Coordinates of N, CA and C in Angstrom, one line a residue:
Chain L
X21 N 0.9 -1.2 0.0 CA 0.0 0.0 0.0 C 0.9 1.2 0.0
X22 N 0.7 2.1 -1.0 CA 1.5 3.3 -1.0 C 0.8 4.4 -0.3
X23 N 1.6 5.3 0.3 CA 1.0 6.4 1.1 C 0.8 7.6 0.1
X24 N 0.7 8.7 0.7 CA 0.4 10.0 0.0 C 1.8 10.5 -0.4
X25 N 1.9 10.8 -1.7 CA 3.2 11.4 -2.2 C 2.9 12.7 -2.8
X26 N 3.8 13.7 -2.5 CA 3.7 15.0 -3.1 C 5.0 15.4 -3.8
X27 N 4.7 16.2 -4.8 CA 5.9 16.7 -5.6 C 5.6 18.2 -6.0
X28 N 6.7 19.0 -6.2 CA 8.1 18.7 -5.7 C 8.2 18.8 -4.2
X29 N 9.3 18.5 -3.7 CA 9.5 18.6 -2.2 C 9.8 20.0 -1.8
X30 N 10.6 20.7 -2.7 CA 10.9 22.1 -2.4 C 10.8 22.9 -3.7
X31 N 10.5 24.1 -3.5 CA 10.3 25.0 -4.7 C 10.6 26.4 -4.3
X32 N 11.2 27.1 -5.2 CA 11.5 28.6 -5.0 C 10.8 29.3 -6.2
X33 N 10.0 30.3 -5.9 CA 9.3 31.0 -7.0 C 9.5 32.5 -6.7
X34 N 9.2 33.3 -7.7 CA 9.3 34.8 -7.6 C 7.9 35.3 -7.4
X35 N 7.8 36.4 -6.6 CA 6.5 37.0 -6.4 C 5.8 37.3 -7.8
X36 N 4.5 37.0 -7.9 CA 3.8 37.2 -9.1 C 3.7 36.0 -10.0
X37 N 4.6 35.0 -9.8 CA 4.5 33.8 -10.6 C 3.4 32.9 -10.2
X38 N 3.2 31.8 -11.0 CA 2.2 30.8 -10.7 C 2.9 29.5 -10.3
X39 N 2.3 28.7 -9.5 CA 2.9 27.4 -9.1 C 1.8 26.3 -9.1
X40 N 2.2 25.1 -9.5 CA 1.4 23.9 -9.4 C 2.0 22.9 -8.5
X41 N 1.3 22.4 -7.5 CA 1.8 21.4 -6.6 C 1.0 20.1 -6.9
X42 N 1.6 19.0 -6.7 CA 0.9 17.7 -7.1 C 0.9 16.8 -5.9
X43 N -0.2 15.9 -5.9 CA -0.4 15.0 -4.8 C -1.0 13.7 -5.4
X44 N -0.4 12.6 -5.0 CA -1.1 11.3 -5.3 C -1.6 10.7 -4.0
X45 N -2.9 10.5 -4.0 CA -3.5 10.0 -2.7 C -3.2 8.6 -2.4
X46 N -3.4 8.2 -1.2 CA -3.2 6.8 -0.8 C -4.2 5.9 -1.6
X47 N -3.7 4.7 -1.9 CA -4.5 3.8 -2.6 C -5.9 3.6 -1.9
X48 N -7.0 3.7 -2.7 CA -8.3 3.5 -2.2 C -8.9 4.7 -1.5
X49 N -8.2 5.8 -1.4 CA -8.7 7.0 -0.8 C -9.3 7.9 -1.9
X50 N -10.5 8.4 -1.8 CA -11.2 9.2 -2.8 C -11.3 10.6 -2.4
X51 N -10.8 11.0 -1.2 CA -11.0 12.4 -0.8 C -9.6 13.0 -0.5
X52 N -9.4 14.1 -1.0 CA -8.1 14.8 -0.8 C -8.3 16.2 -0.3
X53 N -7.5 16.6 0.7 CA -7.6 18.0 1.2 C -6.2 18.6 1.2
X54 N -6.2 19.9 1.0 CA -4.9 20.6 0.9 C -4.9 21.6 2.1
X55 N -3.7 21.8 2.6 CA -3.4 22.6 3.8 C -2.2 23.5 3.5
X56 N -2.2 24.7 4.2 CA -1.0 25.5 4.2 C -0.5 25.6 5.6
X57 N 0.7 25.3 5.9 CA 1.3 25.4 7.2 C 2.4 26.4 7.3
X58 N 2.2 27.5 7.9 CA 3.3 28.4 8.2 C 4.1 28.0 9.4
X59 N 5.3 28.5 9.5 CA 6.2 28.0 10.5 C 5.6 28.3 11.9
X60 N 5.6 27.3 12.8 CA 5.1 27.5 14.1 C 3.6 27.5 14.3
X61 N 2.9 27.2 13.2 CA 1.4 27.2 13.2 C 0.9 25.8 12.8
X62 N -0.4 25.6 13.1 CA -1.0 24.4 12.7 C -1.4 24.5 11.2
X63 N -1.6 23.4 10.5 CA -2.1 23.5 9.1 C -3.4 24.2 9.0
X64 N -3.5 25.0 7.9 CA -4.7 25.8 7.7 C -5.4 25.1 6.4
X65 N -6.7 24.8 6.6 CA -7.5 24.2 5.5 C -7.6 25.1 4.3
X66 N -7.3 24.6 3.1 CA -7.4 25.4 1.9 C -8.7 24.9 1.2
X67 N -8.8 23.7 0.8 CA -10.0 23.1 0.2 C -9.9 21.6 0.2
X68 N -11.1 21.0 -0.1 CA -11.2 19.5 -0.2 C -11.8 19.1 -1.5
X69 N -11.3 18.0 -2.0 CA -11.9 17.4 -3.3 C -12.4 16.0 -3.0
X70 N -13.6 15.8 -3.5 CA -14.2 14.4 -3.3 C -14.7 14.0 -4.7
X71 N -14.2 12.9 -5.2 CA -14.6 12.4 -6.5 C -14.7 13.5 -7.6
X72 N -13.5 14.2 -7.7 CA -13.3 15.2 -8.7 C -14.0 16.5 -8.5
X73 N -14.8 16.7 -7.4 CA -15.5 17.9 -7.2 C -15.0 18.6 -6.0
X74 N -14.9 20.0 -6.0 CA -14.6 20.7 -4.8 C -15.7 20.5 -3.8
X75 N -15.3 20.0 -2.6 CA -16.3 19.7 -1.6 C -16.5 20.7 -0.5
X76 N -15.5 21.6 -0.4 CA -15.5 22.6 0.6 C -14.3 23.4 0.5
X77 N -14.3 24.6 1.1 CA -13.2 25.6 1.0 C -13.0 26.3 2.3
X78 N -11.8 26.6 2.6 CA -11.4 27.4 3.8 C -11.3 28.9 3.3
X79 N -10.7 29.7 4.2 CA -10.7 31.2 3.9 C -9.4 31.5 3.1
X80 N -9.4 31.0 1.9 CA -8.3 31.3 1.0 C -8.9 32.0 -0.3
X81 N -8.1 33.0 -0.8 CA -8.6 33.7 -2.0 C -8.7 32.8 -3.2
X82 N -9.5 33.3 -4.3 CA -9.7 32.5 -5.5 C -8.4 32.1 -6.2
X83 N -7.3 32.9 -6.0 CA -6.1 32.5 -6.7 C -5.5 31.2 -6.2
X84 N -6.1 30.6 -5.2 CA -5.8 29.3 -4.8 C -6.9 28.4 -5.4
X85 N -6.5 27.5 -6.3 CA -7.5 26.7 -7.0 C -6.9 25.2 -7.1
X86 N -7.8 24.3 -7.4 CA -7.4 22.9 -7.4 C -8.1 22.1 -8.4
X87 N -7.6 20.9 -8.5 CA -8.2 19.9 -9.4 C -8.1 18.5 -8.7
X88 N -9.0 17.6 -9.0 CA -8.8 16.2 -8.7 C -9.1 15.4 -9.9
X89 N -8.3 14.4 -10.2 CA -8.4 13.6 -11.4 C -9.1 12.3 -11.1
X90 N -9.5 11.6 -12.2 CA -10.3 10.3 -12.0 C -9.5 9.3 -11.1
X91 N -8.2 9.4 -11.1 CA -7.5 8.4 -10.2 C -7.3 9.0 -8.8
X92 N -8.0 10.1 -8.5 CA -8.0 10.7 -7.2 C -6.8 11.5 -6.9
X93 N -5.8 11.5 -7.8 CA -4.7 12.4 -7.5 C -5.2 13.9 -7.7
X94 N -4.4 14.8 -7.2 CA -4.8 16.2 -7.1 C -3.7 17.2 -7.4
X95 N -4.1 18.4 -7.8 CA -3.2 19.5 -7.9 C -3.7 20.7 -7.1
X96 N -2.8 21.5 -6.7 CA -3.0 22.8 -6.1 C -2.3 23.8 -6.9
X97 N -3.1 24.8 -7.4 CA -2.5 25.9 -8.2 C -2.6 27.2 -7.4
X98 N -1.6 27.9 -7.4 CA -1.6 29.3 -6.8 C -1.1 30.3 -7.8
X99 N -2.0 31.2 -8.1 CA -1.6 32.3 -9.1 C -1.1 33.5 -8.3
X100 N -0.4 34.4 -9.1 CA 0.0 35.7 -8.5 C 0.6 35.6 -7.1
X101 N 1.6 34.8 -7.0 CA 2.3 34.4 -5.7 C 2.7 35.7 -5.0
X102 N 2.4 35.6 -3.6 CA 2.8 36.7 -2.7 C 3.8 36.1 -1.8
X103 N 4.6 37.0 -1.1 CA 5.6 36.6 -0.2 C 5.0 35.7 0.9
X104 N 3.8 36.1 1.4 CA 3.2 35.4 2.5 C 2.7 34.0 2.1
X105 N 2.8 33.7 0.8 CA 2.4 32.3 0.4 C 3.5 31.3 0.7
X106 N 4.7 31.8 1.2 CA 5.8 30.9 1.6 C 5.3 30.1 2.7
X107 N 5.4 28.8 2.6 CA 4.8 27.9 3.6 C 5.1 26.5 3.2
X108 N 4.7 25.5 4.1 CA 4.7 24.1 3.7 C 3.3 23.8 3.3
X109 N 3.1 23.2 2.1 CA 1.8 22.8 1.6 C 1.7 21.3 1.7
X110 N 0.6 21.0 2.5 CA 0.4 19.6 2.8 C -0.9 19.1 2.1
X111 N -0.8 17.9 1.5 CA -1.9 17.2 0.9 C -2.2 16.0 1.9
X112 N -3.5 15.8 2.0 CA -3.9 14.6 2.9 C -5.1 13.9 2.2
X113 N -5.1 12.6 2.3 CA -6.2 11.8 1.7 C -6.9 11.0 2.8
X114 N -8.1 10.8 2.6 CA -8.9 9.9 3.5 C -9.7 9.0 2.7
X115 N -10.2 7.9 3.4 CA -10.9 6.8 2.8 C -12.2 7.3 2.1
X116 N -12.8 8.3 2.8 CA -14.1 8.8 2.3 C -14.3 10.2 2.9
X117 N -15.2 10.9 2.3 CA -15.5 12.3 2.8 C -15.9 12.3 4.2
X118 N -16.4 11.2 4.7 CA -16.9 11.1 6.1 C -15.7 11.3 7.1
X119 N -14.5 11.2 6.6 CA -13.3 11.4 7.4 C -13.1 10.4 8.5
X120 N -12.3 9.5 8.2 CA -11.8 8.5 9.2 C -10.5 8.8 9.7
X121 N -10.0 10.0 9.4 CA -8.7 10.4 9.8 C -7.9 10.5 8.5
X122 N -7.1 11.5 8.4 CA -6.3 11.8 7.2 C -4.9 11.2 7.2
X123 N -4.4 10.8 6.1 CA -3.0 10.4 5.9 C -2.4 11.6 5.1
X124 N -1.3 12.1 5.7 CA -0.7 13.3 5.1 C 0.5 12.8 4.2
X125 N 0.8 13.6 3.2 CA 2.0 13.5 2.5 C 3.1 14.4 3.2
X126 N 4.3 14.3 2.8 CA 5.4 14.9 3.5 C 5.5 16.4 3.1
X127 N 4.7 16.8 2.1 CA 4.6 18.3 1.9 C 5.5 18.8 0.8
X128 N 5.2 20.0 0.3 CA 6.0 20.8 -0.6 C 6.3 22.1 0.2
X129 N 7.6 22.3 0.3 CA 8.0 23.6 0.9 C 8.2 24.7 -0.2
X130 N 7.3 25.7 -0.2 CA 7.3 26.7 -1.2 C 7.9 28.0 -0.6
X131 N 8.9 28.5 -1.3 CA 9.5 29.8 -0.9 C 9.3 30.8 -2.0
X132 N 8.7 31.9 -1.6 CA 8.4 33.0 -2.6 C 9.3 34.1 -2.3
X133 N 10.1 34.5 -3.3 CA 11.1 35.6 -3.1 C 10.8 36.8 -3.9
Chain W
X18 N -11.2 35.2 18.1 CA -11.0 34.0 18.8 C -10.8 32.9 17.8
X19 N -9.7 32.1 18.0 CA -9.4 31.0 17.1 C -10.5 29.8 17.3
X20 N -10.7 29.1 16.2 CA -11.8 28.1 16.2 C -11.3 26.9 17.1
X21 N -10.0 26.6 17.1 CA -9.5 25.6 17.9 C -8.3 26.1 18.6
X22 N -8.3 26.1 20.0 CA -7.2 26.7 20.8 C -6.6 25.6 21.6
X23 N -5.3 25.7 21.7 CA -4.5 24.7 22.5 C -3.6 25.5 23.4
X24 N -3.2 24.8 24.5 CA -2.1 25.3 25.4 C -0.9 25.7 24.5
X25 N -0.4 26.8 24.7 CA 0.7 27.3 23.8 C 2.0 26.5 24.0
X26 N 2.2 25.9 25.2 CA 3.5 25.2 25.5 C 4.7 26.1 25.4
X27 N 5.9 25.5 25.3 CA 6.1 24.1 25.2 C 6.1 23.4 26.6
X28 N 5.9 22.1 26.6 CA 5.9 21.4 27.9 C 7.3 20.7 27.9
X29 N 8.0 20.8 29.0 CA 9.2 20.1 29.3 C 9.0 19.1 30.4
X30 N 9.1 17.8 30.2 CA 8.8 16.9 31.2 C 9.9 15.8 31.2
X31 N 10.1 15.2 32.4 CA 11.1 14.1 32.5 C 10.5 12.8 32.0
X32 N 11.3 11.9 31.5 CA 10.8 10.5 31.2 C 10.0 10.0 32.3
X33 N 8.9 9.3 31.9 CA 8.1 8.6 33.0 C 7.0 9.5 33.5
X34 N 7.0 10.8 33.2 CA 6.0 11.7 33.6 C 4.7 11.5 32.9
X35 N 3.6 12.0 33.5 CA 2.3 12.1 32.9 C 2.1 13.5 32.4
X36 N 1.6 13.6 31.2 CA 1.4 15.0 30.6 C 0.0 15.1 30.0
X37 N -0.6 16.2 30.2 CA -2.0 16.4 29.7 C -2.0 17.6 28.8
X38 N -2.6 17.4 27.6 CA -2.8 18.5 26.6 C -4.3 18.9 26.6
X39 N -4.6 20.1 26.6 CA -5.9 20.6 26.6 C -6.2 21.4 25.3
X40 N -7.5 21.3 24.9 CA -7.9 21.9 23.6 C -9.3 22.3 23.8
X41 N -9.7 23.5 23.3 CA -11.1 23.9 23.2 C -11.5 24.3 21.8
X42 N -12.7 24.1 21.4 CA -13.2 24.5 20.1 C -14.4 25.4 20.2
X43 N -14.6 26.3 19.3 CA -15.6 27.3 19.4 C -16.9 26.9 18.7
X44 N -16.8 26.1 17.6 CA -18.0 25.7 16.9 C -18.7 24.5 17.4
X45 N -19.9 24.7 18.0 CA -20.6 23.6 18.7 C -21.1 22.6 17.7
X46 N -21.1 23.0 16.4 CA -21.5 22.0 15.3 C -20.4 21.1 14.9
X47 N -19.2 21.2 15.4 CA -18.2 20.3 15.0 C -18.5 18.9 15.4
X48 N -18.2 18.0 14.4 CA -18.7 16.7 14.6 C -17.7 15.7 15.1
X49 N -16.5 15.8 14.6 CA -15.5 14.8 14.9 C -14.2 15.5 15.3
X50 N -13.4 14.7 16.1 CA -12.3 15.3 16.7 C -11.1 14.3 16.7
X51 N -9.9 14.8 16.6 CA -8.7 14.0 16.4 C -7.6 14.6 17.1
X52 N -6.6 13.8 17.5 CA -5.3 14.3 17.9 C -4.3 13.8 16.8
X53 N -3.4 14.7 16.4 CA -2.3 14.4 15.5 C -1.0 14.7 16.1
X54 N 0.0 14.0 15.7 CA 1.4 14.2 16.2 C 2.2 14.7 15.0
X55 N 3.0 15.7 15.2 CA 3.9 16.2 14.1 C 5.3 16.3 14.6
X56 N 6.2 15.5 14.1 CA 7.6 15.7 14.4 C 8.2 16.8 13.6
X57 N 9.3 17.3 14.1 CA 10.0 18.5 13.5 C 10.2 18.3 12.0
X58 N 9.7 19.2 11.2 CA 9.9 19.2 9.8 C 9.3 18.0 9.1
X59 N 8.3 17.4 9.7 CA 7.6 16.2 9.1 C 6.1 16.5 9.0
X60 N 5.4 15.6 8.3 CA 4.0 15.8 8.2 C 3.3 15.3 9.4
X61 N 2.1 15.8 9.7 CA 1.3 15.3 10.8 C 0.9 13.9 10.6
X62 N 0.8 13.2 11.7 CA 0.3 11.8 11.6 C -0.8 11.6 12.7
X63 N -1.8 10.9 12.2 CA -3.0 10.6 13.1 C -2.6 9.8 14.3
X64 N -2.8 10.4 15.5 CA -2.5 9.7 16.7 C -3.8 8.9 17.2
X65 N -4.9 9.6 17.3 CA -6.1 8.9 17.7 C -7.3 9.8 17.4
X66 N -8.5 9.1 17.2 CA -9.7 9.9 17.2 C -10.2 10.1 18.6
X67 N -11.1 11.0 18.8 CA -11.6 11.3 20.2 C -13.1 11.1 20.2
X68 N -13.6 10.3 21.2 CA -15.0 10.1 21.3 C -15.5 10.5 22.7
X69 N -16.8 10.8 22.8 CA -17.4 11.3 24.0 C -17.2 10.3 25.2
X70 N -17.1 9.0 24.8 CA -17.0 8.0 25.8 C -15.6 7.9 26.3
X71 N -14.7 8.6 25.7 CA -13.3 8.5 26.0 C -12.7 7.2 25.3
X72 N -11.4 7.4 24.9 CA -10.8 6.2 24.3 C -9.3 6.2 24.7
X73 N -8.8 5.0 24.7 CA -7.5 4.7 25.2 C -6.7 3.9 24.2
X74 N -5.5 4.2 24.0 CA -4.6 3.4 23.1 C -3.2 3.3 23.8
X75 N -3.0 2.3 24.5 CA -1.8 2.1 25.2 C -1.6 3.2 26.3
X76 N -0.6 4.0 26.2 CA -0.3 5.0 27.1 C -1.1 6.3 26.9
X77 N -1.9 6.3 25.8 CA -2.6 7.5 25.4 C -4.1 7.4 25.7
X78 N -4.6 8.5 26.3 CA -6.1 8.5 26.5 C -6.6 9.8 26.0
X79 N -7.7 9.8 25.3 CA -8.3 11.0 24.7 C -9.7 11.1 25.3
X80 N -10.1 12.3 25.5 CA -11.5 12.6 26.0 C -12.1 13.8 25.4
X81 N -13.4 13.7 25.2 CA -14.2 14.8 24.6 C -15.3 15.1 25.5
X82 N -15.5 16.4 25.8 CA -16.6 16.9 26.6 C -17.3 17.9 25.7
X83 N -18.4 17.5 25.1 CA -19.2 18.3 24.1 C -19.8 19.5 24.9
X84 N -20.3 19.3 26.1 CA -20.9 20.4 26.8 C -20.0 21.6 27.0
X85 N -18.7 21.3 27.3 CA -17.7 22.3 27.6 C -16.9 22.6 26.3
X86 N -17.1 21.9 25.2 CA -16.4 22.0 24.0 C -14.9 21.9 24.3
X87 N -14.5 20.8 24.9 CA -13.2 20.6 25.4 C -12.7 19.2 25.0
X88 N -11.5 19.2 24.6 CA -10.8 17.9 24.2 C -9.5 17.8 25.0
X89 N -9.2 16.6 25.4 CA -7.9 16.4 26.1 C -7.2 15.2 25.6
X90 N -5.9 15.2 25.8 CA -5.0 14.0 25.5 C -4.1 13.9 26.7
X91 N -4.1 12.6 27.2 CA -3.2 12.3 28.4 C -2.2 11.3 27.9
X92 N -0.9 11.6 28.2 CA 0.2 10.6 27.9 C 0.8 10.2 29.2
X93 N 0.7 8.9 29.5 CA 1.3 8.4 30.7 C 2.7 7.8 30.4
X94 N 3.5 7.8 31.4 CA 4.9 7.2 31.3 C 5.6 7.7 30.0
X95 N 5.8 9.0 30.0 CA 6.3 9.6 28.8 C 7.7 9.0 28.4
X96 N 7.9 8.8 27.1 CA 9.1 8.3 26.5 C 9.8 9.5 25.8
X97 N 11.1 9.3 25.6 CA 11.9 10.3 24.8 C 11.2 10.4 23.4
X98 N 10.8 9.3 22.8 CA 10.2 9.3 21.5 C 8.8 10.0 21.4
X99 N 8.3 10.4 22.5 CA 7.0 11.2 22.5 C 7.2 12.6 22.2
X100 N 8.5 13.1 22.2 CA 8.8 14.5 21.9 C 8.3 14.8 20.5
X101 N 7.4 15.8 20.4 CA 6.8 16.2 19.1 C 5.9 17.3 19.4
X102 N 5.2 17.8 18.4 CA 4.1 18.7 18.5 C 2.8 18.0 18.4
X103 N 1.9 18.2 19.3 CA 0.6 17.6 19.3 C -0.5 18.6 18.9
X104 N -1.2 18.2 17.8 CA -2.2 19.0 17.2 C -3.6 18.5 17.5
X105 N -4.4 19.4 17.9 CA -5.9 19.1 18.2 C -6.6 19.5 16.9
X106 N -7.6 18.7 16.5 CA -8.3 18.9 15.2 C -9.8 18.7 15.4
X107 N -10.6 19.6 14.9 CA -12.0 19.5 14.8 C -12.5 19.5 13.4
X108 N -13.4 18.6 13.1 CA -14.0 18.5 11.8 C -15.4 19.2 11.8
X109 N -15.6 20.2 10.9 CA -16.8 20.9 10.9 C -17.4 20.9 9.5
X110 N -18.8 20.9 9.4 CA -19.4 20.9 8.2 C -19.2 19.7 7.3
X111 N -18.6 18.7 7.8 CA -18.4 17.5 7.1 C -17.1 17.5 6.3
X112 N -16.5 18.6 6.2 CA -15.3 18.7 5.3 C -14.2 19.6 5.9
X113 N -14.5 20.6 6.7 CA -13.6 21.6 7.1 C -12.8 21.1 8.3
X114 N -11.5 20.8 8.1 CA -10.7 20.3 9.2 C -10.0 21.5 9.8
X115 N -10.2 21.8 11.1 CA -9.6 22.9 11.8 C -8.6 22.4 12.7
X116 N -7.3 22.8 12.5 CA -6.2 22.4 13.4 C -5.9 23.5 14.4
X117 N -5.6 23.1 15.6 CA -5.0 24.1 16.5 C -3.6 24.4 16.2
X118 N -3.0 25.3 16.8 CA -1.6 25.7 16.5 C -0.6 24.7 17.0
X119 N -1.1 23.8 17.9 CA -0.2 22.7 18.4 C 0.5 23.1 19.7
X120 N 0.8 22.0 20.4 CA 1.6 22.2 21.7 C 2.8 21.3 21.6
X121 N 4.0 21.9 21.7 CA 5.2 21.2 21.6 C 5.6 20.5 23.0
X122 N 6.0 19.3 22.9 CA 6.4 18.5 24.0 C 7.8 18.1 23.9
X123 N 8.6 18.3 25.0 CA 10.0 17.9 25.1 C 10.0 16.9 26.2
X124 N 10.4 15.7 26.0 CA 10.6 14.7 27.1 C 12.1 14.5 27.2
X125 N 12.6 14.8 28.5 CA 14.0 14.7 28.8 C 14.4 13.5 29.6
X126 N 15.6 13.0 29.3 CA 16.1 11.8 30.1 C 16.4 12.2 31.5

């Protein structure tokens, strides 16, 4: 059984650029959530995808968008990057939207300069 | 006011000590609760779910009090390997997972 994998592990971008982060969910998991974790803080919920549809969203602006594919893998896209977008981005999958507890990937560390 | 609040910590305890983590949540409609553990520069890992009846897993005991909107985690006989940040989590609206800021634990020999 493979866990949740994210790519890339590290990324440096310039303010104003766009970035795409990728996530492969754990085998058998149809629900994927994305989080932003700043240093010293808990993960902040960005949005959740269930069976290719956005199922809910946290307090993030529209320049944060996502996709889920038929194999349940997912992408997080961030447009017009700002310095404050520098953070660890975590993807987590669960067996179903009912949430039996999430399995997290090791994250993508994004630095915006 | 944050939706999920935890003791700011850090907690510094000797091996063998009992340590308690406290957490409160503001949304009374929150349905499910969890404790996660996060090691330095690693991803969070599910420690245990939290039920109103209380649940235990070895040295770990979690408790939920819906009337007080309070969640707790007790670690007995602390080990060096328990050193980590402990995150309290509330699930709201069926999809929105709210994490607390976490409480850092240092267990010393």
